[in-house]
CSV table of C-alpha atoms in Angstrom, one decimal:
chain,number,residue,atom,x,y,z
A,24,MET,CA,73.2,33.7,-186.7
A,25,ARG,CA,73.8,31.1,-184.0
A,26,SER,CA,77.0,29.2,-183.5
A,27,PRO,CA,77.1,25.8,-185.2
A,28,SER,CA,76.3,22.8,-183.0
A,29,LYS,CA,78.9,20.1,-182.2
A,30,LEU,CA,79.1,17.2,-184.7
A,31,GLN,CA,80.7,13.8,-184.6
A,32,LYS,CA,83.7,12.9,-186.6
A,33,ILE,CA,83.1,13.2,-190.3
A,34,PRO,CA,83.0,9.7,-191.8
A,35,SER,CA,85.8,9.0,-194.3
A,36,THR,CA,86.1,5.2,-194.3
A,37,LYS,CA,83.8,2.2,-194.7
A,38,GLU,CA,84.4,1.4,-191.0
A,39,ASP,CA,83.0,4.9,-190.2
A,40,ILE,CA,79.9,4.1,-192.2
A,41,PHE,CA,79.4,0.8,-190.5
A,42,LYS,CA,79.7,2.5,-187.1
A,43,ILE,CA,77.0,5.0,-188.1
A,44,ILE,CA,74.6,2.0,-188.3
A,45,GLU,CA,75.9,0.3,-185.2
A,46,GLN,CA,75.6,3.6,-183.3
A,47,GLY,CA,72.3,4.6,-184.8
A,48,SER,CA,71.0,6.3,-181.7
A,49,ALA,CA,74.1,8.6,-181.8
A,50,TRP,CA,73.5,9.5,-185.5
A,51,THR,CA,70.2,11.3,-185.8
A,52,GLU,CA,69.0,13.8,-188.3
A,53,SER,CA,69.5,17.4,-187.0
A,54,LEU,CA,70.2,20.9,-188.0
A,55,GLN,CA,73.5,19.6,-189.5
A,56,ILE,CA,72.8,16.0,-190.6
A,57,GLU,CA,70.4,14.7,-193.3
A,58,PHE,CA,70.1,11.1,-194.4
A,59,LYS,CA,68.7,9.9,-197.8
A,60,ARG,CA,68.2,6.4,-198.8
A,61,GLU,CA,68.8,7.2,-202.4
A,62,PRO,CA,68.2,10.0,-204.9
A,63,THR,CA,64.6,10.4,-205.9
A,64,GLY,CA,63.6,8.1,-208.7
A,65,TYR,CA,66.9,6.1,-208.3
A,66,ASP,CA,67.1,3.3,-210.9
A,67,GLU,CA,69.7,0.6,-209.9
A,68,SER,CA,70.0,-0.5,-213.5
A,69,ASN,CA,71.0,3.0,-214.5
A,70,PRO,CA,72.3,4.7,-211.3
A,71,LEU,CA,73.9,7.7,-213.1
A,72,ASN,CA,70.6,8.8,-214.6
A,73,LEU,CA,69.5,11.6,-212.2
A,74,SER,CA,65.9,12.7,-212.6
A,75,LYS,CA,64.9,16.4,-212.4
A,76,GLU,CA,63.2,15.7,-209.1
A,77,ALA,CA,66.4,14.0,-207.8
A,78,LYS,CA,68.4,17.1,-208.7
A,79,LYS,CA,65.9,19.4,-207.1
A,80,ASP,CA,65.8,17.4,-203.9
A,81,ILE,CA,69.6,17.2,-203.5
A,82,VAL,CA,70.2,20.8,-204.2
A,83,LYS,CA,67.4,21.8,-201.8
A,84,GLU,CA,69.1,20.0,-198.9
A,85,VAL,CA,72.5,21.5,-199.7
A,86,VAL,CA,71.1,25.0,-199.9
A,87,ALA,CA,69.2,24.6,-196.6
A,88,LEU,CA,72.3,23.4,-194.8
A,89,ALA,CA,74.5,26.1,-196.3
A,90,ASN,CA,72.1,28.8,-195.3
A,91,LEU,CA,72.4,27.8,-191.6
A,92,HIS,CA,75.4,26.1,-190.1
A,93,GLY,CA,76.6,23.8,-192.9
A,94,GLY,CA,76.5,20.0,-192.3
A,95,LEU,CA,76.5,16.5,-193.8
A,96,LEU,CA,74.1,15.1,-196.5
A,97,ILE,CA,74.6,11.3,-196.4
A,98,ILE,CA,73.1,9.4,-199.3
A,99,GLY,CA,72.8,5.6,-199.0
A,100,ILE,CA,71.5,5.3,-195.5
A,101,ASP,CA,67.9,4.5,-194.7
A,102,GLU,CA,66.4,6.3,-191.8
A,103,SER,CA,64.1,5.1,-189.0
A,104,ASP,CA,60.6,6.3,-188.2
A,105,ASP,CA,61.8,7.8,-184.9
A,106,LYS,CA,61.6,11.5,-184.1
A,107,PRO,CA,64.2,12.6,-184.9
A,108,PRO,CA,65.0,9.9,-187.5
A,109,ARG,CA,68.1,7.9,-186.9
A,110,ALA,CA,70.4,5.9,-189.1
A,111,LYS,CA,68.8,2.5,-189.6
A,112,ASN,CA,70.2,0.5,-192.6
A,113,LEU,CA,72.7,0.8,-195.4
A,114,ARG,CA,71.4,1.2,-198.9
A,115,LEU,CA,74.6,0.9,-201.0
A,116,LEU,CA,74.5,2.8,-204.3
A,117,SER,CA,75.9,1.4,-207.5
A,118,LYS,CA,78.7,3.3,-209.2
A,119,SER,CA,78.9,5.5,-206.2
A,120,GLY,CA,82.1,7.2,-207.3
A,121,GLU,CA,80.8,8.3,-210.6
A,122,LEU,CA,77.5,9.3,-209.0
A,123,ALA,CA,79.2,11.5,-206.5
A,124,ASP,CA,81.1,13.3,-209.3
A,125,ARG,CA,77.8,13.9,-211.1
A,126,LEU,CA,76.1,15.1,-208.0
A,127,GLY,CA,79.0,17.5,-207.3
A,128,ARG,CA,78.6,19.1,-210.7
A,129,VAL,CA,74.8,19.4,-210.3
A,130,ILE,CA,75.2,21.1,-207.0
A,131,PHE,CA,77.9,23.5,-208.2
A,132,ASP,CA,75.8,24.5,-211.3
A,133,CYS,CA,72.5,24.9,-209.6
A,134,ILE,CA,73.1,27.1,-206.6
A,135,ASP,CA,73.0,30.9,-206.7
A,136,PRO,CA,75.2,32.7,-205.6
A,137,PRO,CA,77.8,29.9,-206.1
A,138,LEU,CA,78.6,27.9,-203.0
A,139,TYR,CA,82.3,27.1,-202.7
A,140,GLY,CA,84.0,24.5,-200.5
A,141,ILE,CA,81.5,21.6,-201.0
A,142,GLU,CA,83.1,18.2,-200.8
A,143,CYS,CA,81.1,15.4,-202.6
A,144,ASN,CA,82.8,12.0,-202.1
A,145,SER,CA,81.9,8.4,-202.1
A,146,ILE,CA,83.0,5.8,-199.6
A,147,ARG,CA,83.2,2.4,-201.1
A,148,CYS,CA,81.7,-0.2,-198.8
A,149,ALA,CA,81.6,-3.3,-201.1
A,150,HIS,CA,82.8,-4.6,-204.4
A,151,GLU,CA,81.8,-3.1,-207.8
A,152,ASP,CA,82.0,0.5,-206.5
A,153,GLU,CA,79.0,0.1,-204.2
A,154,GLY,CA,79.0,2.7,-201.5
A,155,VAL,CA,77.6,5.7,-199.7
A,156,ILE,CA,77.9,9.3,-200.8
A,157,ILE,CA,79.0,11.9,-198.3
A,158,ILE,CA,78.4,15.6,-199.1
A,159,GLU,CA,80.1,18.0,-196.8
A,160,ILE,CA,78.5,21.5,-196.9
A,161,PRO,CA,80.3,24.5,-195.3
A,162,SER,CA,78.4,27.1,-193.5
A,163,SER,CA,78.2,30.0,-196.0
A,164,HIS,CA,79.0,33.6,-195.4
A,165,THR,CA,78.0,34.7,-198.9
A,166,GLY,CA,74.3,33.8,-198.8
A,167,PRO,CA,71.4,33.6,-198.7
A,168,HIS,CA,71.6,31.0,-201.4
A,169,ARG,CA,68.8,29.6,-203.6
A,170,SER,CA,68.3,26.7,-205.9
A,171,THR,CA,68.2,27.7,-209.6
A,172,LEU,CA,66.1,24.6,-210.3
A,173,ASP,CA,63.0,25.9,-208.5
A,174,ARG,CA,64.2,29.4,-207.6
A,175,HIS,CA,63.6,28.8,-203.9
A,176,VAL,CA,65.6,29.9,-200.9
A,177,TYR,CA,65.8,27.0,-198.3
A,178,ARG,CA,66.8,26.9,-194.7
A,179,ARG,CA,67.2,24.1,-192.2
A,180,ASN,CA,64.4,23.9,-189.5
A,181,GLY,CA,65.0,21.1,-187.1
A,182,THR,CA,65.3,17.9,-189.3
A,183,GLU,CA,63.6,19.5,-192.3
A,184,SER,CA,64.7,21.7,-195.1
A,185,ARG,CA,61.9,24.2,-195.8
A,186,PRO,CA,61.5,27.0,-198.4
A,187,ILE,CA,61.5,30.6,-197.3
A,188,ASN,CA,58.5,32.2,-199.1
A,189,SER,CA,58.2,35.4,-197.2
A,190,MET,CA,60.1,38.4,-198.6
A,191,ALA,CA,60.3,39.7,-195.1
A,192,GLU,CA,62.1,36.5,-193.9
A,193,ILE,CA,64.5,36.6,-196.9
A,194,HIS,CA,65.2,40.3,-196.1
A,195,GLN,CA,65.9,39.4,-192.5
A,196,LEU,CA,68.2,36.6,-193.6
A,197,THR,CA,70.1,39.0,-195.9
A,198,LEU,CA,70.6,41.4,-193.1
A,199,LEU,CA,72.0,38.5,-190.9
A,200,TYR,CA,74.5,37.8,-193.6
A,201,GLN,CA,75.5,41.5,-193.8
A,202,LYS,CA,75.9,41.6,-190.1
A,203,LEU,CA,78.1,38.5,-190.4
A,204,GLU,CA,80.3,40.2,-193.1
A,205,ASN,CA,80.7,43.2,-190.8
A,206,GLN,CA,81.7,40.9,-187.9
A,207,ILE,CA,84.3,39.2,-190.1
A,208,GLU,CA,85.8,42.5,-191.1
A,209,SER,CA,85.8,43.7,-187.5
A,210,ASN,CA,87.7,40.5,-186.4
A,211,PHE,CA,90.3,41.1,-189.1
A,212,GLU,CA,90.6,44.8,-188.1
A,213,SER,CA,91.1,43.8,-184.4
A,214,CYS,CA,93.9,41.4,-185.5
A,215,ARG,CA,95.5,44.1,-187.6
A,216,ASN,CA,95.5,46.5,-184.7
A,217,VAL,CA,97.4,43.9,-182.5
A,218,PHE,CA,100.0,43.7,-185.2
A,219,ASN,CA,100.3,47.4,-185.8
A,220,ASN,CA,100.6,48.1,-182.1
A,221,SER,CA,103.8,46.0,-182.1
A,222,PHE,CA,105.5,48.8,-184.1
A,223,LYS,CA,104.8,51.4,-181.4
A,224,PRO,CA,106.9,52.0,-178.3
A,225,PRO,CA,107.6,50.2,-176.1
A,226,ASN,CA,106.8,47.1,-178.2
A,227,VAL,CA,109.0,48.0,-181.1
A,228,ILE,CA,111.9,48.6,-178.6
A,229,ALA,CA,111.3,45.1,-177.1
A,230,TRP,CA,111.9,43.3,-180.4
A,231,GLY,CA,114.0,46.0,-182.1
A,232,GLY,CA,113.4,44.7,-185.6
A,233,ARG,CA,112.7,46.0,-189.1
A,234,LEU,CA,110.9,43.1,-190.8
A,235,ALA,CA,107.6,41.4,-189.9
A,236,ILE,CA,105.1,38.9,-191.2
A,237,ARG,CA,101.5,38.5,-190.0
A,238,VAL,CA,99.2,35.7,-190.9
A,239,THR,CA,95.7,35.8,-189.6
A,240,ALA,CA,92.9,33.3,-189.8
A,241,VAL,CA,89.3,34.4,-189.0
A,242,PRO,CA,86.3,32.1,-188.9
A,243,LEU,CA,83.6,33.0,-191.5
A,244,THR,CA,80.9,31.7,-189.2
A,245,PRO,CA,80.5,33.0,-185.6
A,246,VAL,CA,81.9,30.5,-183.1
A,247,THR,CA,82.6,30.6,-179.4
A,248,ILE,CA,85.5,28.4,-178.2
A,249,ASN,CA,86.1,27.3,-174.6
A,250,LEU,CA,89.9,27.7,-174.4
A,251,ASP,CA,90.1,26.5,-170.8
A,252,ASN,CA,90.0,22.9,-171.9
A,253,SER,CA,91.9,23.4,-175.0
A,254,THR,CA,95.3,21.8,-175.8
A,255,LEU,CA,97.7,24.5,-176.7
A,256,PRO,CA,98.8,24.4,-180.4
A,257,THR,CA,101.8,22.4,-181.4
A,258,LEU,CA,102.9,25.1,-183.8
A,259,PRO,CA,106.8,25.3,-183.6
A,260,ALA,CA,108.6,28.6,-183.5
A,261,LEU,CA,110.4,29.5,-186.7
A,262,ILE,CA,114.1,30.4,-186.4
A,263,VAL,CA,115.0,32.4,-189.5
A,264,ARG,CA,118.3,33.6,-190.9
A,265,THR,CA,118.4,37.2,-192.1
A,266,ASP,CA,121.4,36.6,-194.3
A,267,GLU,CA,120.2,37.3,-197.9
A,268,ALA,CA,122.4,34.5,-199.2
A,269,SER,CA,120.3,31.9,-197.3
A,270,ASP,CA,116.6,31.3,-196.8
A,271,ARG,CA,117.2,28.2,-194.6
A,272,LEU,CA,114.9,27.7,-191.6
A,273,PRO,CA,117.0,26.1,-188.8
A,274,GLU,CA,115.7,24.2,-185.8
A,275,SER,CA,112.6,25.4,-184.1
A,276,GLN,CA,111.9,26.4,-180.5
A,277,PRO,CA,108.8,25.9,-178.4
A,278,PHE,CA,106.4,28.7,-177.5
A,279,GLU,CA,105.9,30.0,-173.9
A,280,TRP,CA,102.1,30.4,-173.3
A,281,THR,CA,100.4,33.1,-171.2
A,282,PRO,CA,96.7,33.9,-170.8
A,283,ILE,CA,95.4,37.1,-172.4
A,284,LEU,CA,91.9,38.8,-172.5
A,285,ARG,CA,89.6,36.2,-174.1
A,286,GLY,CA,92.4,34.0,-175.3
A,287,VAL,CA,96.0,32.8,-175.0
A,288,ARG,CA,99.3,34.0,-176.5
A,289,GLY,CA,102.5,32.0,-177.2
A,290,THR,CA,105.8,33.8,-177.6
A,291,ALA,CA,109.3,32.7,-178.6
A,292,LYS,CA,112.4,34.9,-178.7
A,293,ASP,CA,115.9,34.7,-180.1
A,294,ALA,CA,118.7,37.1,-181.0
A,295,GLN,CA,117.3,37.2,-184.6
A,296,PHE,CA,113.5,37.0,-184.1
A,297,HIS,CA,110.5,37.5,-182.0
A,298,GLU,CA,107.4,35.3,-182.6
A,299,SER,CA,103.9,35.3,-181.3
A,300,PHE,CA,100.8,33.2,-181.7
A,301,HIS,CA,97.4,34.4,-180.6
A,302,MET,CA,94.4,32.1,-180.2
A,303,GLN,CA,91.1,33.7,-179.2
A,304,GLU,CA,87.7,32.5,-177.9
A,305,ASN,CA,86.0,33.8,-181.1
A,306,GLY,CA,88.1,31.3,-183.1
A,307,CYS,CA,90.6,33.9,-184.5
A,308,LEU,CA,94.2,32.7,-184.9
A,309,GLN,CA,97.2,34.9,-185.6
A,310,TYR,CA,100.8,34.2,-186.1
A,311,THR,CA,103.4,37.0,-186.3
A,312,LEU,CA,107.1,36.9,-187.0
A,313,HIS,CA,109.3,39.9,-186.3
A,314,VAL,CA,112.9,39.7,-187.6
A,315,THR,CA,115.3,41.6,-185.4
A,316,SER,CA,118.2,41.9,-187.7
A,317,GLN,CA,119.5,45.4,-188.4
A,318,HIS,CA,121.5,44.5,-191.5
A,319,THR,CA,121.4,46.7,-194.6
A,320,GLY,CA,118.8,46.0,-197.3
A,321,PRO,CA,116.2,44.1,-195.4
A,322,THR,CA,114.6,41.2,-197.2
A,323,ILE,CA,111.8,38.8,-196.4
A,324,HIS,CA,112.4,35.5,-198.1
A,325,PHE,CA,109.5,34.0,-199.8
A,326,VAL,CA,110.0,30.7,-198.0
A,327,TRP,CA,109.5,32.5,-194.7
A,328,LEU,CA,106.1,33.7,-195.7
A,329,MET,CA,105.1,30.2,-197.1
A,330,LYS,CA,106.3,28.6,-193.9
A,331,CYS,CA,104.2,31.0,-191.8
A,332,ILE,CA,101.1,30.4,-193.9
A,333,ALA,CA,101.6,26.6,-193.9
A,334,SER,CA,102.1,26.5,-190.1
A,335,LEU,CA,99.0,28.5,-189.4
A,336,ALA,CA,97.0,26.4,-191.9
A,337,LYS,CA,98.0,23.3,-190.0
A,338,GLU,CA,96.8,24.8,-186.8
A,339,VAL,CA,93.5,25.9,-188.3
A,340,PHE,CA,92.7,22.4,-189.4
A,341,SER,CA,93.8,21.0,-186.0
A,342,PHE,CA,91.7,23.7,-184.2
A,343,ARG,CA,88.6,22.9,-186.2
A,344,HIS,CA,88.9,19.2,-185.6
A,345,GLN,CA,89.6,19.6,-181.9
A,346,HIS,CA,86.6,21.9,-181.3
A,347,ASN,CA,84.2,20.0,-183.7
A,348,ILE,CA,83.6,23.0,-186.0
A,349,HIS,CA,84.2,21.0,-189.1
A,350,PHE,CA,82.0,23.1,-191.4
A,351,VAL,CA,83.4,26.5,-190.5
A,352,ASP,CA,85.5,28.0,-193.3
A,353,TYR,CA,88.3,30.4,-192.5
A,354,GLY,CA,89.5,33.6,-194.2
A,355,ILE,CA,93.2,34.2,-194.3
A,356,GLU,CA,95.0,37.5,-194.4
A,357,TYR,CA,98.7,38.0,-194.5
A,358,GLU,CA,100.7,41.2,-194.1
A,359,LEU,CA,104.3,42.0,-194.8
A,360,TYR,CA,106.0,44.9,-193.1
A,361,PRO,CA,107.5,47.1,-194.5
A,362,ASN,CA,107.4,45.1,-197.8
A,363,ASN,CA,104.9,45.0,-200.6
A,364,THR,CA,106.4,43.0,-203.5
A,365,ILE,CA,107.7,39.5,-204.0
A,366,SER,CA,110.3,39.3,-206.8
A,367,GLU,CA,110.7,36.6,-209.4
A,368,LEU,CA,113.4,35.2,-207.2
A,369,GLY,CA,110.9,34.7,-204.4
A,370,LEU,CA,112.0,37.6,-202.2
A,371,ALA,CA,109.9,40.5,-200.8
A,372,ARG,CA,111.8,43.7,-201.1
A,373,LEU,CA,111.7,46.9,-199.0
A,374,GLY,CA,108.6,49.0,-199.7
A,375,THR,CA,105.3,49.9,-198.2
A,376,LYS,CA,103.1,47.7,-196.1
A,377,SER,CA,101.1,45.0,-198.0
A,378,VAL,CA,98.0,43.1,-197.1
A,379,SER,CA,96.5,40.2,-199.0
A,380,ARG,CA,93.5,38.0,-198.3
A,381,ASP,CA,92.1,34.6,-199.3
A,382,THR,CA,89.8,31.9,-198.0
A,383,TRP,CA,90.4,28.4,-196.8
A,384,HIS,CA,87.5,26.2,-197.7
A,385,ASN,CA,86.4,23.1,-195.8
A,386,GLN,CA,89.0,20.4,-196.0
A,387,SER,CA,88.5,18.3,-192.9
């Protein structure tokens, strides 16, 4: 499965919508962009009445985009006759807010397997809730998906969404998704190994600690990032107190950055902690915090873990925006060492190593 193509800023205001028309030559239909003047059979006197054909058509486009690189379905823009078609005129939809909500429910109910992370929003461009509907579709890693309305699997081909009718082609697509799942797991495993090696000499001697937190973010769609022109993350170091009576996080310190194989690494050290942040060309991001205290009864405060996750989440969103990979979802995995439980008081107590995983859906 190829890496997603670069995409302009996702429109979020009426000014953005007007710019699409003004810059029509820059906004053309593609593998990741589809324009629609209005839903099939749209009746301005009853705009919330979606015909069966309208539902089929919208779901088809969403499935096709999800089965490739994700993208934008923009409803309320008339396209030109050019090849490829470009944004030509606005066709504002009445009750666009309610219509977006209705379309969102139809999309969720009519795709198998379920496709999560879709954003279906309206942008009001005039009075009386007249506007354009923007549907953001993430690139899926759980496909291939199909429409339950006509039982077809669709995929984007140039500026068209076409059905896949051959069982051989569906089988090939299924194998591609399996290969993607294996690659995701391999990326997580590689990040785990980096973390686990920090507990082996001479690394463990260098930081001399007993507690550690790892938070890893892995793209769920293959990407290749040119880090040479990348601005280094603004993620601040976390200075933590190991006194069990306090979970306060004092002032932060900046990272010192050094190049590594296929990536960069930032580190920050203090008498109490050793932190590192890895950013790789394959889009993987990893933050680790090693607490160097040797006090009795080691405890990881819950707020430390939440601060680590929140800090990495901020960098994921910034990273996606900076590199124009808006429709790439990330999987998150965190690990506490050597702790495995978080008490009702919000503390992780001494135990065995624990690993948990979740997914960040598209929230550009």
